[in-house]
Coordinates of C-alpha atoms in Angstrom, one line a residue:
M1 CA -0.2 0.2 0.1
N2 CA 1.4 3.6 -0.8
K3 CA 2.3 5.3 2.1
H4 CA 2.7 9.0 2.7
H5 CA 4.3 11.1 5.8
L6 CA 3.3 13.9 7.7
Y7 CA 5.6 15.3 10.2
E8 CA 7.1 18.4 11.8
K9 CA 9.7 20.1 9.5
N10 CA 13.1 21.0 11.3
K11 CA 16.3 21.3 10.4
C12 CA 17.2 17.8 11.3
L13 CA 14.7 15.0 10.8
C14 CA 15.0 11.8 12.8
D15 CA 12.9 8.6 11.8
D16 CA 10.9 8.8 15.0
D17 CA 9.9 12.2 13.9
I18 CA 7.9 10.7 11.0
L19 CA 4.1 9.8 11.3
Q20 CA 3.0 7.5 8.9
R21 CA -0.7 7.3 8.3
S22 CA -2.8 5.6 5.1
P23 CA -3.9 7.9 2.5
K24 CA -7.1 6.5 2.7
K25 CA -7.8 8.7 5.7
Q26 CA -8.1 12.2 6.1
I27 CA -5.5 14.2 7.7
K28 CA -6.9 17.1 10.1
L29 CA -4.3 19.3 11.6
E30 CA -5.6 20.8 14.7
E31 CA -5.5 24.7 15.2
D32 CA -4.2 24.5 18.7
E33 CA -0.9 22.7 17.5
S34 CA 1.7 25.5 18.0
V35 CA 5.1 26.1 18.6
N36 CA 6.3 26.8 22.2
D37 CA 8.6 29.4 23.0
E38 CA 11.7 27.8 23.1
D39 CA 11.2 26.8 19.5
S40 CA 10.2 30.0 18.2
D41 CA 13.8 31.0 17.5
A42 CA 15.0 27.5 16.2
D43 CA 16.6 27.0 12.7
V44 CA 13.9 25.7 10.3
G45 CA 16.5 25.3 7.4
E46 CA 15.5 26.6 4.3
F47 CA 12.2 28.3 5.7
S48 CA 13.0 32.0 6.8
H49 CA 10.4 31.9 9.6
P50 CA 9.9 29.6 12.4
I51 CA 6.1 28.2 11.9
P52 CA 5.2 24.7 12.9
W53 CA 5.7 23.1 9.3
Q54 CA 4.3 19.7 8.8
K55 CA 5.5 17.6 5.7
L56 CA 3.4 15.6 3.8
E57 CA 4.7 13.1 1.1
A58 CA 3.7 10.2 -1.1
E59 CA 5.2 9.0 -4.1
E60 CA 6.4 12.0 -6.2
L61 CA 4.4 14.2 -3.9
D62 CA 6.0 16.9 -1.7
C63 CA 4.0 19.2 0.1
D64 CA 4.5 21.5 3.5
Y65 CA 1.4 22.5 5.6
A66 CA 1.2 25.2 8.6
L67 CA -1.0 27.3 10.2
L68 CA -0.1 30.9 8.8
F69 CA -2.1 33.0 10.5
S70 CA -4.2 33.3 13.8
K71 CA -7.8 33.0 13.9
G72 CA -8.3 36.8 14.6
E73 CA -6.1 37.7 12.0
A74 CA -7.4 35.4 9.4
D75 CA -10.8 36.4 10.3
D76 CA -9.8 40.1 9.7
L77 CA -8.0 39.3 6.2
F78 CA -11.0 37.8 5.1
T79 CA -13.0 40.6 5.9
R80 CA -10.7 42.6 4.1
L81 CA -10.2 40.7 1.0
E82 CA -14.2 40.7 0.9
E83 CA -14.1 44.5 0.8
E84 CA -11.1 44.7 -1.8
V85 CA -11.0 41.8 -4.6
V86 CA -12.8 42.5 -7.8
Y87 CA -14.1 39.0 -9.2
S88 CA -14.4 38.2 -13.0
A89 CA -17.9 38.4 -14.5
G90 CA -18.9 38.0 -18.0
D91 CA -17.0 35.7 -20.5
D92 CA -14.1 36.2 -18.0
A93 CA -16.2 34.0 -15.7
K94 CA -15.9 31.1 -18.1
V95 CA -13.3 28.5 -18.6
Q96 CA -12.8 26.1 -21.9
V97 CA -12.6 22.2 -21.2
F98 CA -12.2 19.8 -24.2
G99 CA -13.3 22.7 -26.3
K100 CA -16.3 23.2 -24.6
V101 CA -17.0 26.7 -22.3
Y102 CA -18.3 26.3 -18.9
N103 CA -19.1 28.7 -16.2
I104 CA -16.7 28.5 -13.4
P105 CA -18.4 26.9 -10.4
R106 CA -16.5 29.7 -8.3
K107 CA -15.5 33.1 -8.3
Q108 CA -12.1 34.1 -9.8
A109 CA -9.6 36.9 -9.7
T110 CA -5.9 37.4 -10.7
Y111 CA -3.3 39.9 -9.3
G112 CA 0.1 40.1 -9.9
D113 CA 3.0 42.7 -10.9
T114 CA 2.4 45.4 -13.7
G115 CA 2.1 43.4 -17.2
L116 CA 1.9 39.9 -16.3
T117 CA -0.8 37.3 -17.7
Y118 CA -1.6 34.1 -17.0
T119 CA -3.3 31.4 -19.5
Y120 CA -4.9 28.3 -18.3
S121 CA -8.0 26.1 -19.7
G122 CA -7.9 27.9 -22.8
I123 CA -8.5 31.3 -21.0
T124 CA -5.6 34.2 -20.6
R125 CA -6.0 36.4 -17.4
S126 CA -4.3 39.8 -16.9
A127 CA -3.1 41.1 -13.3
S128 CA -4.7 43.3 -11.5
P129 CA -2.4 45.7 -9.5
W130 CA -1.9 44.2 -5.9
T131 CA -4.4 45.4 -3.1
P132 CA -2.8 46.3 0.4
T133 CA -4.0 43.2 1.9
L134 CA -2.8 40.9 -0.9
E135 CA 0.8 42.8 -0.2
Y136 CA 0.6 41.8 3.2
I137 CA -0.6 38.2 2.8
R138 CA 2.2 37.8 0.0
E139 CA 5.0 39.3 2.2
T140 CA 4.0 37.0 5.1
V141 CA 3.8 34.0 2.7
T142 CA 7.8 35.2 1.4
K143 CA 8.9 35.5 5.1
A144 CA 7.4 32.0 5.9
T145 CA 8.7 30.3 2.6
G146 CA 11.8 32.1 1.8
Q147 CA 10.2 32.1 -2.0
T148 CA 9.3 35.0 -4.0
F149 CA 5.9 35.5 -5.9
N150 CA 4.9 37.6 -8.7
F151 CA 1.2 36.6 -9.1
V152 CA -2.0 35.2 -7.3
L153 CA -4.9 33.4 -8.6
I154 CA -8.0 33.8 -6.1
N155 CA -11.0 31.3 -6.0
R156 CA -13.9 32.4 -4.0
Y157 CA -16.2 29.4 -2.8
K158 CA -19.6 30.7 -1.8
D159 CA -20.3 27.4 -0.1
G160 CA -19.5 23.7 -0.4
R161 CA -21.3 23.4 -3.3
D162 CA -19.0 25.6 -5.2
H163 CA -15.6 23.4 -6.4
M164 CA -12.9 23.1 -8.4
G165 CA -12.1 19.8 -10.5
E166 CA -9.0 18.0 -10.9
H167 CA -6.2 19.7 -12.4
R168 CA -2.5 20.6 -12.4
D169 CA -0.8 23.9 -12.2
D170 CA 1.7 23.0 -14.7
E171 CA 1.3 25.7 -17.2
K172 CA 4.3 26.9 -19.4
E173 CA 4.2 30.4 -17.9
L174 CA 5.3 29.2 -14.3
D175 CA 8.8 29.0 -13.0
P176 CA 9.0 25.0 -12.9
S177 CA 11.7 25.6 -9.6
C178 CA 9.1 27.5 -7.5
P179 CA 6.5 25.8 -5.2
I180 CA 2.8 27.2 -5.2
A181 CA 1.9 28.7 -1.7
S182 CA -1.9 28.4 -1.4
V183 CA -3.3 30.1 1.4
S184 CA -7.2 29.3 2.9
L185 CA -9.2 31.7 4.6
G186 CA -12.8 30.8 5.6
A187 CA -14.6 27.6 5.6
A188 CA -12.5 24.4 6.0
R189 CA -12.7 22.4 2.8
D190 CA -11.3 18.9 2.0
F191 CA -8.5 19.0 -0.7
V192 CA -7.5 15.9 -2.9
F193 CA -4.3 15.0 -4.6
R194 CA -4.6 12.1 -7.3
H195 CA -1.7 10.5 -9.0
R196 CA -1.7 11.0 -12.9
D197 CA -1.0 7.4 -13.1
S198 CA -4.3 6.1 -11.1
R199 CA -6.6 8.4 -12.9
G200 CA -10.3 6.9 -14.8
K201 CA -10.8 3.4 -15.7
G202 CA -8.2 2.8 -17.7
S203 CA -5.3 3.7 -15.3
S204 CA -1.8 2.1 -15.2
R205 CA -1.6 1.9 -11.4
Q206 CA -3.2 2.0 -8.3
I207 CA -2.3 4.8 -6.0
E208 CA -4.1 5.7 -3.2
P209 CA -5.5 9.6 -3.5
V210 CA -4.1 11.7 -0.5
K211 CA -6.8 14.0 1.3
L212 CA -6.4 16.6 3.9
E213 CA -8.5 19.4 5.2
L214 CA -7.2 22.8 4.7
A215 CA -8.0 24.9 7.6
H216 CA -8.9 28.6 8.2
G217 CA -5.9 30.7 8.0
S218 CA -3.4 27.6 6.8
L219 CA -0.6 27.8 4.0
L220 CA 0.0 24.6 1.7
L221 CA 3.4 25.0 -0.1
M222 CA 3.1 22.1 -3.4
N223 CA 6.6 21.7 -4.1
P224 CA 8.3 20.3 -7.2
P225 CA 7.8 17.6 -8.7
T226 CA 4.0 17.4 -7.1
N227 CA 2.4 19.5 -9.8
T228 CA 4.1 17.2 -12.4
F229 CA 2.5 14.0 -11.2
W230 CA -0.6 14.7 -9.1
Y231 CA -3.8 16.1 -9.9
H232 CA -5.4 18.5 -7.1
S233 CA -9.4 19.2 -6.6
L234 CA -11.9 20.8 -4.0
P235 CA -14.7 18.5 -4.0
V236 CA -18.1 19.1 -3.4
R237 CA -19.3 19.2 0.1
K238 CA -22.8 20.2 0.6
K239 CA -22.5 20.2 4.4
V240 CA -20.5 23.3 4.1
L241 CA -22.5 26.7 4.2
S242 CA -20.2 29.4 4.5
P243 CA -17.6 30.9 2.1
R244 CA -14.2 30.0 1.6
I245 CA -11.3 32.2 -0.4
N246 CA -8.1 30.7 -1.4
L247 CA -5.1 32.3 -2.7
T248 CA -2.4 30.8 -5.1
F249 CA 0.8 32.7 -5.3
R250 CA 3.0 31.8 -8.3
R251 CA 6.1 32.9 -9.9
I252 CA 5.2 33.3 -13.6
L253 CA 8.5 33.5 -15.6
L254 CA 9.2 37.1 -17.5
S255 CA 9.2 37.2 -21.0
R256 CA 12.4 37.6 -22.6
N257 CA 11.4 39.1 -25.9

């Protein structure tokens, strides 16, 4: 059976630090997991800010997960984003899949550095200027990860009926060496990874999907080569009645023309 590991990411990891769990089971990280004062100044390797990172691993899947914002700050950021973010409408709120155009089952917006564009699912999006709140969140993510980002795709889910289908963030504009940093605010939602070789009836291998719950104020870092081999989705959850905002920070390669 395929195994994945979830463990604290420190400078040095021992075998005793690794928690093995079946990928059939949901991984739920409680908000009360925190770093004590003695650990707050600890060296965390490549990460520049000492937050309680957890490692999520499976075959060709490498992710880091942490609660980046306290509940109070996450509540405030959610409220500010509701006031600042302008979402796409009309034709800009549609997506092309296998030649057919569909309404996106959630709201979307794109922000970033001047002149940047991002093309996915047959649609090209231009970056709106950073808002003060988006700038603040981006700076916080950079301090936590040591990575720089010049673009963010925002998805707003009004409730559990809004969803996102299986896909990979592997567009050519993206810097393949840079992770994608996903910040979640609002309702906690299940997030599911599925290996490309195990999708569909004609799949060549049996690899169990990996599922975790993305909490309010959390950060999921999807490191290479995750998006090459694993699809991810946010399934419908009808019992979820409150909204969620997700921000995926990316590094888009600048044109050399």
